[in-house]
PDB file of C-alpha atoms in Angstrom:
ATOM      1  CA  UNK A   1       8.763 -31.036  -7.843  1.00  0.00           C
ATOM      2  CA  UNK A   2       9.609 -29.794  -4.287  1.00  0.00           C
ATOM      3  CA  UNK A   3      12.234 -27.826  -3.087  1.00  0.00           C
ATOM      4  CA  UNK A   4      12.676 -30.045   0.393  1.00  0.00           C
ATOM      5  CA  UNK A   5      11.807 -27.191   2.407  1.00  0.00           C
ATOM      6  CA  UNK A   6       9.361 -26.397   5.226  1.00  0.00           C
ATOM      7  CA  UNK A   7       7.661 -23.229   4.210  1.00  0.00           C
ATOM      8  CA  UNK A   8       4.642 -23.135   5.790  1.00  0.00           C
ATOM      9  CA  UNK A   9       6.127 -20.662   8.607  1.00  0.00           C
ATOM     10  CA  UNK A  10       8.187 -18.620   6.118  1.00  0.00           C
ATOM     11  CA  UNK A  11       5.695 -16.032   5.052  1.00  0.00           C
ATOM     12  CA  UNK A  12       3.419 -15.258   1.964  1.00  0.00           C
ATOM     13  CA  UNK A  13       5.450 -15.814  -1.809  1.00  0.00           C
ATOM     14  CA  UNK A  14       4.111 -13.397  -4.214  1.00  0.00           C
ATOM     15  CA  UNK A  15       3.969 -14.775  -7.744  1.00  0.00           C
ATOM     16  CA  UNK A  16       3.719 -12.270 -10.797  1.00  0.00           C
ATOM     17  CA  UNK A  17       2.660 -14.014 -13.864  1.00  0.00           C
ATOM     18  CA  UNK A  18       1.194 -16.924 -11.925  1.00  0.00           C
ATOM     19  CA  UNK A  19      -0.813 -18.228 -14.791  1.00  0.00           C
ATOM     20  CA  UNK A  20       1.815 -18.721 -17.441  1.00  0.00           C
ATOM     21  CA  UNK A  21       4.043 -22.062 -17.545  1.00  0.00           C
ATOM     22  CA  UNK A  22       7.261 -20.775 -15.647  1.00  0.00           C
ATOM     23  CA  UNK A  23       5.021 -19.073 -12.921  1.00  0.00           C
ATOM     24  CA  UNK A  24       2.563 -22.138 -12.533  1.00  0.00           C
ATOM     25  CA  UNK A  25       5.729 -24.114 -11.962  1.00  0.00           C
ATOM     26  CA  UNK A  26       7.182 -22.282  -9.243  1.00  0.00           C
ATOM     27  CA  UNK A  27       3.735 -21.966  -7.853  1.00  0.00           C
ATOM     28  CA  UNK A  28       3.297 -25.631  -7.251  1.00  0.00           C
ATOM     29  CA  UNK A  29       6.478 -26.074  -6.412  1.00  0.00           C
ATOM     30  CA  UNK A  30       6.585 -23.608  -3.461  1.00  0.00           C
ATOM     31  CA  UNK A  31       2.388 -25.008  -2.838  1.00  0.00           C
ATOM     32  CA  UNK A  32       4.560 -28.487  -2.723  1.00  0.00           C
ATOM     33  CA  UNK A  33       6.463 -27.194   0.681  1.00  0.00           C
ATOM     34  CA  UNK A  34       3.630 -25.854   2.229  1.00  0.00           C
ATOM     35  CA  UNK A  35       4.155 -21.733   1.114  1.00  0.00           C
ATOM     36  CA  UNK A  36       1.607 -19.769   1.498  1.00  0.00           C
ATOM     37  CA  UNK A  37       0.895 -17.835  -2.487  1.00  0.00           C
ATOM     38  CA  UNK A  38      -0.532 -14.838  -3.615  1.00  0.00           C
ATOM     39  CA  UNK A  39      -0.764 -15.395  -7.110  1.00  0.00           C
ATOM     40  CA  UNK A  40      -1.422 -12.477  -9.335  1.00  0.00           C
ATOM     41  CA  UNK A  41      -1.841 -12.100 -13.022  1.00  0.00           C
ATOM     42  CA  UNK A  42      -3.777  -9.803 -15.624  1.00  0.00           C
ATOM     43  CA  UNK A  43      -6.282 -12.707 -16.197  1.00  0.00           C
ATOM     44  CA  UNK A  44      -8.507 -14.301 -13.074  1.00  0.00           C
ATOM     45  CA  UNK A  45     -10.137 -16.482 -15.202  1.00  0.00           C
ATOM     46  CA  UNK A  46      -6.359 -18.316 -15.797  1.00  0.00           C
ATOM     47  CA  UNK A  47      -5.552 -17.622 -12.418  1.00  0.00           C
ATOM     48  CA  UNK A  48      -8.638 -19.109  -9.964  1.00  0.00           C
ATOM     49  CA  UNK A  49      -8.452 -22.591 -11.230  1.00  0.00           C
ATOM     50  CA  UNK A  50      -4.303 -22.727 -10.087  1.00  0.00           C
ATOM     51  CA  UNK A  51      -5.273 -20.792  -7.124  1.00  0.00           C
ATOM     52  CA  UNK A  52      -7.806 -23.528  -6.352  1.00  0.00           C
ATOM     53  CA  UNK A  53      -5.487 -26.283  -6.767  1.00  0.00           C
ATOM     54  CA  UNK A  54      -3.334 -25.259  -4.539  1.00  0.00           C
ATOM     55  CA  UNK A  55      -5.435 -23.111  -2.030  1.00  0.00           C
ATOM     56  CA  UNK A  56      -3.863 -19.981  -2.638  1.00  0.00           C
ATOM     57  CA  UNK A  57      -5.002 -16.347  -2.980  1.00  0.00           C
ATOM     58  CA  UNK A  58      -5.769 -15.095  -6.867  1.00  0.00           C
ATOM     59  CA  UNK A  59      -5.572 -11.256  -8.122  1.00  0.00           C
ATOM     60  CA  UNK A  60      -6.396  -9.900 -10.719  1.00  0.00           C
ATOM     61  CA  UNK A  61      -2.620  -7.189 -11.503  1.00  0.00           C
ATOM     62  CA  UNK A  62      -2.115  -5.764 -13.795  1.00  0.00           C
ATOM     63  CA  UNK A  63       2.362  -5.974 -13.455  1.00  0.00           C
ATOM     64  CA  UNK A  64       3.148  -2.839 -15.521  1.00  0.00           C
ATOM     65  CA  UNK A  65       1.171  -1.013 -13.039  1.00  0.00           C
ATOM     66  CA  UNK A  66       4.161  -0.187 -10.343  1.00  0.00           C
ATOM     67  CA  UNK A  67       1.182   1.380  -7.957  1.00  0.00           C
ATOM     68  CA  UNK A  68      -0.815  -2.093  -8.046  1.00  0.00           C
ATOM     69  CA  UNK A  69       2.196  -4.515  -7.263  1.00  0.00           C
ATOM     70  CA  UNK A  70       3.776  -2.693  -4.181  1.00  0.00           C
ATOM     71  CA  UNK A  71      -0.476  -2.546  -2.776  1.00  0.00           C
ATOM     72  CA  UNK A  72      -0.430  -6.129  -3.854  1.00  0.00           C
ATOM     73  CA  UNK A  73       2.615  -6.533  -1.858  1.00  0.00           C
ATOM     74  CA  UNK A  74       1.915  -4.613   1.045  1.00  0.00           C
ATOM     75  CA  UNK A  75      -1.621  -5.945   1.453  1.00  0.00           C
ATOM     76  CA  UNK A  76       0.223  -9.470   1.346  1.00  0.00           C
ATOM     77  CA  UNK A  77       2.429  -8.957   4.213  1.00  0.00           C
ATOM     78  CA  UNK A  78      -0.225  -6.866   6.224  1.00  0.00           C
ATOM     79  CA  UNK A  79      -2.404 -10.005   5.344  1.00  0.00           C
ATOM     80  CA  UNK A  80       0.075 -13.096   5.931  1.00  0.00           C
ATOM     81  CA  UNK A  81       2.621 -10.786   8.660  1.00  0.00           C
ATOM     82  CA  UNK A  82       5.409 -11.080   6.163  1.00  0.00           C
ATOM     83  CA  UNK A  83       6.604 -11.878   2.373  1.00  0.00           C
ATOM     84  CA  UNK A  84       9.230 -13.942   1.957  1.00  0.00           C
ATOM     85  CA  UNK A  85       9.808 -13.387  -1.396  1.00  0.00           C
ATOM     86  CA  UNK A  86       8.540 -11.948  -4.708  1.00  0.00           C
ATOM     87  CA  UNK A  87       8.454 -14.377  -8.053  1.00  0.00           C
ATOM     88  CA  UNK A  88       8.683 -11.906 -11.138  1.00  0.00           C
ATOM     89  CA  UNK A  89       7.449 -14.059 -13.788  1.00  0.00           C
ATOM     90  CA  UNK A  90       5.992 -12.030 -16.070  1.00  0.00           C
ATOM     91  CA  UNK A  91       6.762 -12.599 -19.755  1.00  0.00           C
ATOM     92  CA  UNK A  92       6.248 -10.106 -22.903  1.00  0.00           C
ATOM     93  CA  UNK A  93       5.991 -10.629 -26.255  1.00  0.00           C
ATOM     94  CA  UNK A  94       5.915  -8.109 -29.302  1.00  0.00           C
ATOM     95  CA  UNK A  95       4.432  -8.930 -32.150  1.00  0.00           C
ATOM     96  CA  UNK A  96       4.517  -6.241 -34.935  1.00  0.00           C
TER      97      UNK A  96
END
């Protein structure tokens, strides 16, 4: 899937829940248009094998932790000069 776009100029995308299915997705799609990614997730072990594929950064975040995404997202625009946008795909499930 692409989205037809040239993003290689555009900035970093920050991807929150980068592992899962939904956040892989979007992840390869943006990859697909030449985005640059920082993908972050709780688990690095799920997250350097996508990050390889598509030669993007991987951190370990933890996305409950308010005080770890906005560092996350200021070291990505320090790092890449801008983000041009923030993926929020984090899911939750309760089990009782």
């Amino acid at each position: 899937m692409t989205l037809n776009r040239d993003l290689s100029s555009a900035g970093a995308f920050v991807i929150l829940g980068a592992a899962g299915g939904i956040g892989s997705a979007i992840a390869r799609a943006l990859a697909a248009d030449g985005a640059r990614l920082v993908l972050a997730g709780r688990s690095l072990d799920k997250l350097t094998p996508l990050a390889t594929e598509l030669g993007a950064e991987a951190h370990g975040v933890e996305a409950s932790d308010f005080a770890a995404v906005e560092t996350l997202v200021a070291t990505a625009a320090q790092q890449h000069g801008r983000v041009a946008g923030v993926v929020n795909a984090v899911g939750s499930i309760l089990l009782k």
